[in-house]
mmCIF file of C-alpha atoms and ligand atoms in Angstrom:
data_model
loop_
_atom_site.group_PDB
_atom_site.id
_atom_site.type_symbol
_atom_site.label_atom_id
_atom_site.label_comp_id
_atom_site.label_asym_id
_atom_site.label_seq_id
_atom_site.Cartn_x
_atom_site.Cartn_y
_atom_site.Cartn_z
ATOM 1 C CA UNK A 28 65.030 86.590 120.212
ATOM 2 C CA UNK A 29 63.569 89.809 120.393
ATOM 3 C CA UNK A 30 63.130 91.346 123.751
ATOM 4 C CA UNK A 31 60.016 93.357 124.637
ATOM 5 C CA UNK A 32 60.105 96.795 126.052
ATOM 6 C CA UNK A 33 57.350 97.785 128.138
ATOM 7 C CA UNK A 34 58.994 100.778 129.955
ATOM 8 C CA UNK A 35 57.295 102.952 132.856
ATOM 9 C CA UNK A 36 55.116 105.825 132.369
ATOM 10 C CA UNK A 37 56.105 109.255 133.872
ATOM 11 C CA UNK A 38 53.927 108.656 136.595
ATOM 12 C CA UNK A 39 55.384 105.433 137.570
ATOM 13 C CA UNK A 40 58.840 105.724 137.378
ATOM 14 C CA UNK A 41 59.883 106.622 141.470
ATOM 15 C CA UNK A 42 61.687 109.636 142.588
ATOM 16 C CA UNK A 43 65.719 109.040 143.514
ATOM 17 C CA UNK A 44 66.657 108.453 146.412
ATOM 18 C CA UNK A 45 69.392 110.348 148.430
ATOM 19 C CA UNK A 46 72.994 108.547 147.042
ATOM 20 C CA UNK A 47 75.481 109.775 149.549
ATOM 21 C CA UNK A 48 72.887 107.660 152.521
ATOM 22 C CA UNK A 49 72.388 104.676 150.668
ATOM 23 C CA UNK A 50 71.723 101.375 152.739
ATOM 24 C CA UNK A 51 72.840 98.067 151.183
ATOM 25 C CA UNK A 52 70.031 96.577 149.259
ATOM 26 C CA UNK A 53 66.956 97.966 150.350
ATOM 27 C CA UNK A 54 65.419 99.916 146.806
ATOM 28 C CA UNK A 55 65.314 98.978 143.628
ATOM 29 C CA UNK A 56 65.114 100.868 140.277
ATOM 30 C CA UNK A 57 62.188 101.388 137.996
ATOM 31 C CA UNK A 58 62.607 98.558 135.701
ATOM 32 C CA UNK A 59 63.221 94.595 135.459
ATOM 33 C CA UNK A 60 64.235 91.863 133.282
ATOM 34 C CA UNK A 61 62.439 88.535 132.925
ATOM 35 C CA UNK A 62 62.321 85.569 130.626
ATOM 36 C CA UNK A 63 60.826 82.214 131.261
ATOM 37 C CA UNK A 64 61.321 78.518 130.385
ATOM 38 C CA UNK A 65 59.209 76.255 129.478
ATOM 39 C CA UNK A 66 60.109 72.394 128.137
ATOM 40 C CA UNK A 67 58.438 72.861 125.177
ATOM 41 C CA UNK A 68 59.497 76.007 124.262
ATOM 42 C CA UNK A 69 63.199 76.611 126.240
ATOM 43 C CA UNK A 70 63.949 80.487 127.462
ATOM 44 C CA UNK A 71 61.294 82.974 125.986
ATOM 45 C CA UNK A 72 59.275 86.071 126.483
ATOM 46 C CA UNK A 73 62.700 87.974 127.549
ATOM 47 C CA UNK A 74 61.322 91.138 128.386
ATOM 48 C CA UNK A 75 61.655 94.533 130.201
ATOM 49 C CA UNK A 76 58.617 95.982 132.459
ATOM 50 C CA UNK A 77 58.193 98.073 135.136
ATOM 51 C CA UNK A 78 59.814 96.953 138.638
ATOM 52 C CA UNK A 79 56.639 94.638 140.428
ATOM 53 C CA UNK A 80 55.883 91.843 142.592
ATOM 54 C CA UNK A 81 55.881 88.271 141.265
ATOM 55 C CA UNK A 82 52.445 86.095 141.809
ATOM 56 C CA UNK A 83 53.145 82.931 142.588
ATOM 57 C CA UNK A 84 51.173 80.362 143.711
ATOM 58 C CA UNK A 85 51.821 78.892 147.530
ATOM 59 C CA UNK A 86 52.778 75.283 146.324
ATOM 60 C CA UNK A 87 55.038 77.239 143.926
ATOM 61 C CA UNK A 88 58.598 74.281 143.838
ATOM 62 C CA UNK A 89 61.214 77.386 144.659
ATOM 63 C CA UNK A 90 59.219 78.056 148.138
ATOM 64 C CA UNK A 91 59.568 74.637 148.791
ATOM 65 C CA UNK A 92 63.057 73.196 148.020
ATOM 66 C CA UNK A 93 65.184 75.845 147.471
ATOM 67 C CA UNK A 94 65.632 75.754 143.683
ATOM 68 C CA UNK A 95 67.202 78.897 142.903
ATOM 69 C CA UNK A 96 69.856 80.334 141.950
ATOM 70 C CA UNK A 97 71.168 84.183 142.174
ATOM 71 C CA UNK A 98 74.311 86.704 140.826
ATOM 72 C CA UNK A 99 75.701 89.551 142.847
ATOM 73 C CA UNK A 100 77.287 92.378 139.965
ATOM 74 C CA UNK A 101 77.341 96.091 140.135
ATOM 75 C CA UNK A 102 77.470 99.277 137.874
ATOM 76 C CA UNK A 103 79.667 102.074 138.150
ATOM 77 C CA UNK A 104 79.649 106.049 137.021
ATOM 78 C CA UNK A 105 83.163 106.086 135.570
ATOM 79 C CA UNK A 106 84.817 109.188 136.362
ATOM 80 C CA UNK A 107 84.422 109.658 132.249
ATOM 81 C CA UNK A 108 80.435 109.589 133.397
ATOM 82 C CA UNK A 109 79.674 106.659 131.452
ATOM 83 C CA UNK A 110 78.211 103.530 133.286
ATOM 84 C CA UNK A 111 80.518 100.627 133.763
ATOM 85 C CA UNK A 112 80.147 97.388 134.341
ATOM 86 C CA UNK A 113 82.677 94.790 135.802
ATOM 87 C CA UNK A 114 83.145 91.338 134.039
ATOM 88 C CA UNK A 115 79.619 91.052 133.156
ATOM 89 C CA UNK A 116 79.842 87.893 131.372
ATOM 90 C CA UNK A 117 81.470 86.043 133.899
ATOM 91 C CA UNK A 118 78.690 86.446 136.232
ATOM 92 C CA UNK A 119 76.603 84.716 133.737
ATOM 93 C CA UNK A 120 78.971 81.868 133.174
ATOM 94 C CA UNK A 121 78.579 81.172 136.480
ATOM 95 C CA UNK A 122 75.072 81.118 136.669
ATOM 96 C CA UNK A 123 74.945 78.856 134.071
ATOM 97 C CA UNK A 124 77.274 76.788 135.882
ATOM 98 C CA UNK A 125 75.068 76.765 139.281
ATOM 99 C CA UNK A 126 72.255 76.017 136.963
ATOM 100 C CA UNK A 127 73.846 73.066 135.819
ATOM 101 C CA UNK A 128 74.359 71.978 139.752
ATOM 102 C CA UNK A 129 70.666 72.851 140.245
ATOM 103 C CA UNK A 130 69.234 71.174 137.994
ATOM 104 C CA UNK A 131 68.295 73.785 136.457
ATOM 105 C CA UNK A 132 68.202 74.490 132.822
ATOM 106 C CA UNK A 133 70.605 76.823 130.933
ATOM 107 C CA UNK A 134 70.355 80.258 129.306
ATOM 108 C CA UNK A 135 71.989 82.060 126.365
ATOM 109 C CA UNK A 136 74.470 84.385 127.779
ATOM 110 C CA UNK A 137 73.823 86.946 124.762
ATOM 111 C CA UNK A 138 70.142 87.489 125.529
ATOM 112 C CA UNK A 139 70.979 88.175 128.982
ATOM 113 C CA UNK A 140 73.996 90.242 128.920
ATOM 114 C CA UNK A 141 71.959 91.943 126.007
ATOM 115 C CA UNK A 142 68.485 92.244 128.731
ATOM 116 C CA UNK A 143 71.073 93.858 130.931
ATOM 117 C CA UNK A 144 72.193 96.407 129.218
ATOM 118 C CA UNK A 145 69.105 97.136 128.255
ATOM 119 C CA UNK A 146 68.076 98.002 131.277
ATOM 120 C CA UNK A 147 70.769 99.164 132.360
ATOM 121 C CA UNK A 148 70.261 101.748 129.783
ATOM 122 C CA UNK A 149 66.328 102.336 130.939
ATOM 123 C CA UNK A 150 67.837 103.122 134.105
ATOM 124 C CA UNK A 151 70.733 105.106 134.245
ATOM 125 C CA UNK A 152 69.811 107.887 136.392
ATOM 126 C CA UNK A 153 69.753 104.583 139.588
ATOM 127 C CA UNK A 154 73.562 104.352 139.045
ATOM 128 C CA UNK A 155 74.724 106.559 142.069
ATOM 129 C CA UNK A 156 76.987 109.490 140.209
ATOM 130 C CA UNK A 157 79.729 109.140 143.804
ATOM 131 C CA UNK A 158 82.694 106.716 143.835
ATOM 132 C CA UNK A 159 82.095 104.422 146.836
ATOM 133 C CA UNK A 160 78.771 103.762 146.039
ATOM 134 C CA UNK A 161 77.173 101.937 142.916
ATOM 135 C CA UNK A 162 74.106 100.170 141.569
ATOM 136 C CA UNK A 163 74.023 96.641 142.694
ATOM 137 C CA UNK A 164 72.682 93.900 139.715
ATOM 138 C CA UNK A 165 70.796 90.803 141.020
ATOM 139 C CA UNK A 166 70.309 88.139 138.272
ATOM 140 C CA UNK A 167 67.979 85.394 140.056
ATOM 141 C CA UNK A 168 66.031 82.034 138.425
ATOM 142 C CA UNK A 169 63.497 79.888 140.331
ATOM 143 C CA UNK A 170 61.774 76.927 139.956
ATOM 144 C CA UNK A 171 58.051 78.301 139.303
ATOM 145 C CA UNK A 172 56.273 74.360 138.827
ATOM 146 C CA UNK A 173 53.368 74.890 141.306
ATOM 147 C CA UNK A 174 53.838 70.903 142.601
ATOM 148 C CA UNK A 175 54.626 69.995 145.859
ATOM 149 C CA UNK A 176 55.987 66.748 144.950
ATOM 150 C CA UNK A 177 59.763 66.764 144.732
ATOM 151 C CA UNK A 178 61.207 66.941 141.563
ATOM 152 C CA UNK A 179 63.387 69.618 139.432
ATOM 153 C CA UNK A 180 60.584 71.771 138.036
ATOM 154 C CA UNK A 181 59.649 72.179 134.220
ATOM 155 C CA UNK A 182 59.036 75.580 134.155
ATOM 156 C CA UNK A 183 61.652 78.966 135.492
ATOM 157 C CA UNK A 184 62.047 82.178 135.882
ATOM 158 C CA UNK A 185 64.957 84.071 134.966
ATOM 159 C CA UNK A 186 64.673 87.801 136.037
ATOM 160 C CA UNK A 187 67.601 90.919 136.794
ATOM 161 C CA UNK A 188 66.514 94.009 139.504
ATOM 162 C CA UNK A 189 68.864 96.308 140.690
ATOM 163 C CA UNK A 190 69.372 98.223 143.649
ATOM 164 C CA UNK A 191 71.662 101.619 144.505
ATOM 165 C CA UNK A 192 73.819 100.756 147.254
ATOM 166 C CA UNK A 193 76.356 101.571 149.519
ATOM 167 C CA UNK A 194 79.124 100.250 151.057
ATOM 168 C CA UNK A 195 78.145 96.539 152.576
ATOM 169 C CA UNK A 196 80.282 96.593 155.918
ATOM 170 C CA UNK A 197 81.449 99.820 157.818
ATOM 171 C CA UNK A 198 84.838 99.778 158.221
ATOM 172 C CA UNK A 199 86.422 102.303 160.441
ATOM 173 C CA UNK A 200 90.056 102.349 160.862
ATOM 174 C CA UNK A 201 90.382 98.508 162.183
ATOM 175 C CA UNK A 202 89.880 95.525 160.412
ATOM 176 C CA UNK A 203 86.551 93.567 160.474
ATOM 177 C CA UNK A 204 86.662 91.198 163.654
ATOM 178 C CA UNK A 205 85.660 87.881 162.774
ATOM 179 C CA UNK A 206 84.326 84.601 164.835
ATOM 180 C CA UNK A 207 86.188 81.172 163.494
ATOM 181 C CA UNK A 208 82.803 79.174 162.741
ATOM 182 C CA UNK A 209 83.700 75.690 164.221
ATOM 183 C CA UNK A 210 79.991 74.611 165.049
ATOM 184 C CA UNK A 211 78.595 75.009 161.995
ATOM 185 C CA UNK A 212 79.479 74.752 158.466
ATOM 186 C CA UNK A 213 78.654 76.574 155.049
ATOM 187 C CA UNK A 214 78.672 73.698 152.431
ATOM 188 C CA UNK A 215 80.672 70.656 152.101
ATOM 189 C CA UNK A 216 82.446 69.085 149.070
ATOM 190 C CA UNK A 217 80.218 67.377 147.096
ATOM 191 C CA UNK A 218 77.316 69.668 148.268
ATOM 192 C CA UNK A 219 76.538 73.144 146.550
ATOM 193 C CA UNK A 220 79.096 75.117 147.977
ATOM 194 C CA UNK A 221 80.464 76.048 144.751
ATOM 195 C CA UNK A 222 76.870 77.093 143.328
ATOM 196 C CA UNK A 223 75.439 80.717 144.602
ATOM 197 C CA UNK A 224 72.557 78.685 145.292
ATOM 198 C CA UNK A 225 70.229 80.860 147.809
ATOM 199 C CA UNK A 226 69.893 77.829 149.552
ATOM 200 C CA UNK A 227 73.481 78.198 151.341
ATOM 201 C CA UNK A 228 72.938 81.371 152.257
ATOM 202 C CA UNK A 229 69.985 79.645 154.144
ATOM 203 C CA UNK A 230 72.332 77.513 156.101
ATOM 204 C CA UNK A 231 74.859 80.519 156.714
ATOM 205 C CA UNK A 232 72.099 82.612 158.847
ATOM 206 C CA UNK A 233 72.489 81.030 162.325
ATOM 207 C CA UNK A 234 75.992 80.889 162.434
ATOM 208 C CA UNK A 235 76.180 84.773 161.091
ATOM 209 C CA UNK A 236 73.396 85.990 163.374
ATOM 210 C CA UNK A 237 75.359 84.015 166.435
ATOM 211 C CA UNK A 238 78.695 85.260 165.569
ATOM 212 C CA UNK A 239 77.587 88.891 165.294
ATOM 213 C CA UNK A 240 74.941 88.694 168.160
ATOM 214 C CA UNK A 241 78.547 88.350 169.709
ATOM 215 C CA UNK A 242 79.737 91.444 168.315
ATOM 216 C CA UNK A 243 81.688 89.653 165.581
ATOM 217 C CA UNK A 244 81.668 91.307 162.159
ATOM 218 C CA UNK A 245 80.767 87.750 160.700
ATOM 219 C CA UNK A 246 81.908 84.052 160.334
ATOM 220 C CA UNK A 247 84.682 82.856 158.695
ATOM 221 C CA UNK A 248 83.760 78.838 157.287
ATOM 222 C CA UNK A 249 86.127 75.941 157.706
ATOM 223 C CA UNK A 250 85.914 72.627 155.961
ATOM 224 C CA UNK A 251 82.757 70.870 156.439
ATOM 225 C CA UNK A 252 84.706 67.509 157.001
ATOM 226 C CA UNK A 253 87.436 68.103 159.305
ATOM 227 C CA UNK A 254 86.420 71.849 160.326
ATOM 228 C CA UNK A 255 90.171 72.549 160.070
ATOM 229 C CA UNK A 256 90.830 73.974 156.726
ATOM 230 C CA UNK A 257 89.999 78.196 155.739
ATOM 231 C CA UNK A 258 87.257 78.442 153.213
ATOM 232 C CA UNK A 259 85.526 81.573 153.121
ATOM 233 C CA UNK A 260 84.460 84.721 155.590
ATOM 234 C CA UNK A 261 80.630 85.653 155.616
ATOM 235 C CA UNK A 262 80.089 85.674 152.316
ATOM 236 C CA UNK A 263 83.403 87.096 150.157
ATOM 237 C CA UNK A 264 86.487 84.887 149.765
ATOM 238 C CA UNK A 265 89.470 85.444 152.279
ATOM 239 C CA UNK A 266 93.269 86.267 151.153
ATOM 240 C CA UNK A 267 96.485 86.423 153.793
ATOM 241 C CA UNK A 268 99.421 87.977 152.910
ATOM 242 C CA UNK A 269 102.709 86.619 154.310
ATOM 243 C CA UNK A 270 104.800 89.886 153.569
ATOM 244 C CA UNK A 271 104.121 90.284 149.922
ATOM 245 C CA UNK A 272 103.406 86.601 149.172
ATOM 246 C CA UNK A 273 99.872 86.444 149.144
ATOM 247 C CA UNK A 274 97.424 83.041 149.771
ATOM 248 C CA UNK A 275 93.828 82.105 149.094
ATOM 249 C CA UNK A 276 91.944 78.671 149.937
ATOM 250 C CA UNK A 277 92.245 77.014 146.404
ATOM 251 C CA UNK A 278 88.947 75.656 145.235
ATOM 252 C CA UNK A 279 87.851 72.631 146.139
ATOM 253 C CA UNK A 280 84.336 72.243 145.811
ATOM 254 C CA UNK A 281 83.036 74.115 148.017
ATOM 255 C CA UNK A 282 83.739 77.268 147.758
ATOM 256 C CA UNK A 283 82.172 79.950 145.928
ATOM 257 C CA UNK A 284 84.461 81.030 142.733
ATOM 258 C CA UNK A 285 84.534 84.519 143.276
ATOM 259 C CA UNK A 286 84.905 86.840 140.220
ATOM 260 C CA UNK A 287 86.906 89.468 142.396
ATOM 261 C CA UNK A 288 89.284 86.727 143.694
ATOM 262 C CA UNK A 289 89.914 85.978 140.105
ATOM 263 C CA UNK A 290 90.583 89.492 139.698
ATOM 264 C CA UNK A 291 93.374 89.890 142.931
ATOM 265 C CA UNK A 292 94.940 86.801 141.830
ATOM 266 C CA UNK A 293 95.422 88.215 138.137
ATOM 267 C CA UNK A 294 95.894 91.652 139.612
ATOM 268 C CA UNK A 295 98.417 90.105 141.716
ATOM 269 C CA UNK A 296 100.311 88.286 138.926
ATOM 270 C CA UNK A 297 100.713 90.865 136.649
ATOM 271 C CA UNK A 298 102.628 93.092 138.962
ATOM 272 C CA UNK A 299 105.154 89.855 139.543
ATOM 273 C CA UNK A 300 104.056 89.207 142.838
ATOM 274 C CA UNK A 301 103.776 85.650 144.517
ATOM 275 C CA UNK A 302 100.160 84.472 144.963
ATOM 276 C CA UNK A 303 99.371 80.809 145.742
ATOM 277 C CA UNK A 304 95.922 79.206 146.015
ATOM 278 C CA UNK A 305 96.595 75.880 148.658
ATOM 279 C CA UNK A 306 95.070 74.449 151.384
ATOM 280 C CA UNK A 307 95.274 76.940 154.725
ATOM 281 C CA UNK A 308 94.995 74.750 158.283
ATOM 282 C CA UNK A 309 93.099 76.858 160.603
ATOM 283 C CA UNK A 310 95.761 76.247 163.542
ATOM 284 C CA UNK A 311 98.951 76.778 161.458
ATOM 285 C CA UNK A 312 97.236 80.176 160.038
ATOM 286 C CA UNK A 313 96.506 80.967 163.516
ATOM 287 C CA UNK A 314 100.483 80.258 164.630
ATOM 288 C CA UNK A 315 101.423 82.423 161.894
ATOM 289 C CA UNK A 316 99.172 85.116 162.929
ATOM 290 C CA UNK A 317 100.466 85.338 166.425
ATOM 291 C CA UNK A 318 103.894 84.875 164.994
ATOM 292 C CA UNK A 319 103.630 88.233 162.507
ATOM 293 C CA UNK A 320 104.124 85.741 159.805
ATOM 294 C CA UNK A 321 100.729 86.290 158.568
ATOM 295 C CA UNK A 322 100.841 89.907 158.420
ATOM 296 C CA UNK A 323 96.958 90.967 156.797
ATOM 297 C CA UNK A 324 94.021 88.790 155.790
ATOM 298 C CA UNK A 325 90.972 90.656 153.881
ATOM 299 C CA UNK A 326 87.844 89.103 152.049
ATOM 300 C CA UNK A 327 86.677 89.561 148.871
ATOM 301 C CA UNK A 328 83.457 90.276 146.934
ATOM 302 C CA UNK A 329 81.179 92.106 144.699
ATOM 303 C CA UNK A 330 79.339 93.536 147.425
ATOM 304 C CA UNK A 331 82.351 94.348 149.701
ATOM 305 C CA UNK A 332 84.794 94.643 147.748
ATOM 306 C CA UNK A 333 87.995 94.431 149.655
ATOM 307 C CA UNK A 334 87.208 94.184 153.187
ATOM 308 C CA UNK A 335 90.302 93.849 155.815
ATOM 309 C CA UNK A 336 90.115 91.449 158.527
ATOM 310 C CA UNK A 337 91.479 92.927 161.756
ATOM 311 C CA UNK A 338 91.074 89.693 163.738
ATOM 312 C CA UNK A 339 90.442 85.989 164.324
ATOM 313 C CA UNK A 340 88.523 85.252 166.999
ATOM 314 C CA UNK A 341 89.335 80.804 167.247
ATOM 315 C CA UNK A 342 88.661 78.559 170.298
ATOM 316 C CA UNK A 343 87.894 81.783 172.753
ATOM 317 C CA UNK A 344 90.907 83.604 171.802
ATOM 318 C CA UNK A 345 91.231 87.150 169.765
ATOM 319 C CA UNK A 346 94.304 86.856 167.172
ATOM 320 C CA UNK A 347 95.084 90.792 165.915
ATOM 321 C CA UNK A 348 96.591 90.519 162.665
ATOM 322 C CA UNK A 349 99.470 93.187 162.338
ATOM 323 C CA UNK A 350 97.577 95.569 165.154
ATOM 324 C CA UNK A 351 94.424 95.335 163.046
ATOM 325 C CA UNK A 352 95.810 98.193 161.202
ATOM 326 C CA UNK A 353 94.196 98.122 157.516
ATOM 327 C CA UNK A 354 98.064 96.563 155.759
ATOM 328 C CA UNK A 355 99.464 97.856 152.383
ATOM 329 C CA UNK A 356 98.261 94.739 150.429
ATOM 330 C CA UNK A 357 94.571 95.321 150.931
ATOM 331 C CA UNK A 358 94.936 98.590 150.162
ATOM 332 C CA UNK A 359 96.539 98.626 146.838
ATOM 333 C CA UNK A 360 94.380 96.108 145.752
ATOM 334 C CA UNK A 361 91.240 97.812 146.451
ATOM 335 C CA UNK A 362 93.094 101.165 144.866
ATOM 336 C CA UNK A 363 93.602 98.953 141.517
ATOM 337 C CA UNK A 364 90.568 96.880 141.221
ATOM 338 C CA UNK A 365 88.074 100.664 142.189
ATOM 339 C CA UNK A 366 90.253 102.641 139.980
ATOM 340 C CA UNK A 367 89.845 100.112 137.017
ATOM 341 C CA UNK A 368 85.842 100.183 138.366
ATOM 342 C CA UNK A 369 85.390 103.591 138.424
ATOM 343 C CA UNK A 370 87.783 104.337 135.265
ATOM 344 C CA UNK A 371 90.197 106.260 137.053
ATOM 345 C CA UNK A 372 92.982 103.457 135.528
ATOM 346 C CA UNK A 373 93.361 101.543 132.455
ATOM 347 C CA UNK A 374 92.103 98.303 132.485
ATOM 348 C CA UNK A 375 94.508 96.359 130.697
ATOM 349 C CA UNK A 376 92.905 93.060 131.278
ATOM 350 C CA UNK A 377 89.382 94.085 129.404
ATOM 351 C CA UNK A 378 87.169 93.474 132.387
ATOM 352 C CA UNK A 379 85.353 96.418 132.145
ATOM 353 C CA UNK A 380 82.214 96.926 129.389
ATOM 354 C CA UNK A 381 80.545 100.353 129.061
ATOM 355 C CA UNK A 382 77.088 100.649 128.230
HETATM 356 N N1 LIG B 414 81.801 83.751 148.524
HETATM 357 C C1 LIG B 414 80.491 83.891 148.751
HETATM 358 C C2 LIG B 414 79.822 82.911 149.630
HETATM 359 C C3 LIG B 414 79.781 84.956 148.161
HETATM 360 O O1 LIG B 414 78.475 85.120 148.379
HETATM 361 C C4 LIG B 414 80.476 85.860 147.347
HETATM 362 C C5 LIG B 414 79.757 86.986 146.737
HETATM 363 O O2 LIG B 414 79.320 86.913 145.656
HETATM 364 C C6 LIG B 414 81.842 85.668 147.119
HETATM 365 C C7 LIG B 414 82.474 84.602 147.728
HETATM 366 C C8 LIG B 414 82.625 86.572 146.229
HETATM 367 O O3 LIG B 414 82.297 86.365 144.878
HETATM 368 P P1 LIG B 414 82.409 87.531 143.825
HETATM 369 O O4 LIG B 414 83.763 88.070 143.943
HETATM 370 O O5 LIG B 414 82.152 86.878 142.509
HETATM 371 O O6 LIG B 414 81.355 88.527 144.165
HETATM 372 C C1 LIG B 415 77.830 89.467 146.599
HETATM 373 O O1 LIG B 415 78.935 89.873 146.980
HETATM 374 O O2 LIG B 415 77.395 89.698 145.478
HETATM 375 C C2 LIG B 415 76.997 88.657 147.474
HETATM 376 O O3 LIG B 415 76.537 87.655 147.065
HETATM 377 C C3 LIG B 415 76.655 89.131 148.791
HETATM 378 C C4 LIG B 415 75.165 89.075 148.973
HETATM 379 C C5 LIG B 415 74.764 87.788 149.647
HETATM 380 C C6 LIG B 415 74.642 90.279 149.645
#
């Protein structure tokens, strides 16, 4: 399918921002991508244009009942200058897979790993040149039907901006400190928990606002059935290390499949280590944190990366993990998984695609 280019004139195309004072999210570059589906016709029209709003009409289905779907991936300056990008595909495999728990119809990965780097190309100068920072890719699709009966709509759009962007929590020489959700949950098995459906980030918002209006870095999501077992923190997966055996919530449903916890746990085998994805109980965790069995915990994600976890804050009680000192395991993984980013190290697993 051939993709149309209708890139910005001089005049249009924005001045850069400052990169070393980047916010998280808040500009985006010159360009887009978009393609749209029809019944008749499947995914067409893919096509790159200058960055602008969308008109859609108020009864529009995605305003209504939440059929959308979204990807979180970012671009690098190697230290070799070229623009990097990690596990591209995979991001799209998932999508497709959320699509398929939307309702939502499928795409061909090619055309929009190909729309990508297209733009990607268009809009080089947006990657920020500085290692800690890096241009964050949102692939989205939405139901566009303009019905407000409810039904999975006929007709999508499928559309990639990108935004320069900084680092997504500020962490100091502590951990984050993070409120145990037990009031509310994320997603439950069976639900769309597994999806990065927009719609649970909908139904994260009160408990994240709550937990930080109480000076908590964010939430960390138990089991929507018992409220007992470790999911997730805010919105990365969580890892503890028991000296240098390392554990993750395996996934169950409800969880979001992260791309970078793929990454630790391969990361983590190939050096020999122990890594086990299980079930985690909430009060045997917390046991082993006051214990110094449990001796780090850190989330993980696109847009954080490798964040530490200083403390669990469950049933009215702050747990320090380890003195909420930033431990050895979170830091060599965020040393090996940046330096493959960046380019600084080989990546022997072939995660990494320069454009
Ligand atoms: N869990 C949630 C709820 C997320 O939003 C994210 C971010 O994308 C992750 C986990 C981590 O996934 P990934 O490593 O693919 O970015
Ligand atoms: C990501 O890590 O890509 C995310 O999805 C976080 C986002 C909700 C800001």
């Amino acid at each position: 399918m051939k993709l149309t280019l209708d890139p910005c004139t001089p005049s249009q195309c924005r001045p850069l921002p400052d990169f070393t004072r980047l916010e998280f999210g808040k500009l985006y570059t010159d360009h887009m991508f978009t393609m749209e589906y029809s019944p008749e016709l499947g995914w067409q029209n893919p096509t790159i244009s200058p960055f602008k709003n969308l008109s859609l009409s108020p009864a529009t289905l995605v305003l209504h009942y939440a059929q959308e779907i979204f990807e979180g991936l970012k671009a690098y300056t190697r230290v070799d200058g070229d623009v990097g990008l990690f596990r591209p595909r995979d991001n799209f495999i998932r999508m497709n897979n959320s699509a398929k728990r939307m309702n939502m119809p499928e795409f061909d990965i090619e055309i929009a790993l190909n729309g990508l780097f297209k733009l990607l190309k268009l809009d080089k100068r947006w990657v920020p040149p500085q290692e800690g920072a890096s241009l964050y890719i949102r692939p989205a699709m939405i139901a566009t039907d303009a019905v407000i009966g409810l039904k999975p709509s006929t007709s999508y759009l499928f559309y990639i901006i990108m935004s320069p962007v900084g680092p997504y929590f500020k962490i100091g020489e502590k951990g984050l400190n993070i409120f145990v959700e037990e009031q509310y949950v994320r997603a439950v098995r069976g639900g769309i928990g597994e999806a990065k459906a927009g719609a649970n980030y909908a139904a994260s918002l009160l408990a994240a606002s709550e937990a930080k209006k109480k000076g908590f870095a964010d939430a960390l999501w138990l089991d929507g059935v018992e409220r007992r077992y470790v999911e997730e923190v805010g919105t990365m997966n969580i890892f503890f290390a028991y000296g240098s055996k390392v554990i993750t919530p395996k996934l169950n449903g409800s969880l979001l499949p992260g791309i970078t916890r793929q990454s630790i746990i391969e990361l983590l085998k190939s050096w020999g280590e122990t890594v086990a994805e299980e079930s985690i109980d909430i009060n045997t965790l917390i046991a082993d944190i006051d214990a110094g069995r449990c001796t780090e915990c850190f989330g993980s994600g696109t847009a954080a990366v490798i964040s530490p976890v200083g403390s669990l804050h469950y049933k009215g009680i702050d747990h320090p993990i380890s003195g909420e000192a930033i431990g050895p395991v979170s830091q060599k993984i965020f040393k090996a998984l940046t330096d493959i980013q960046y380019g600084k190290a080989k990546d022997a697993f072939g995660w990494t695609r320069t454009i």
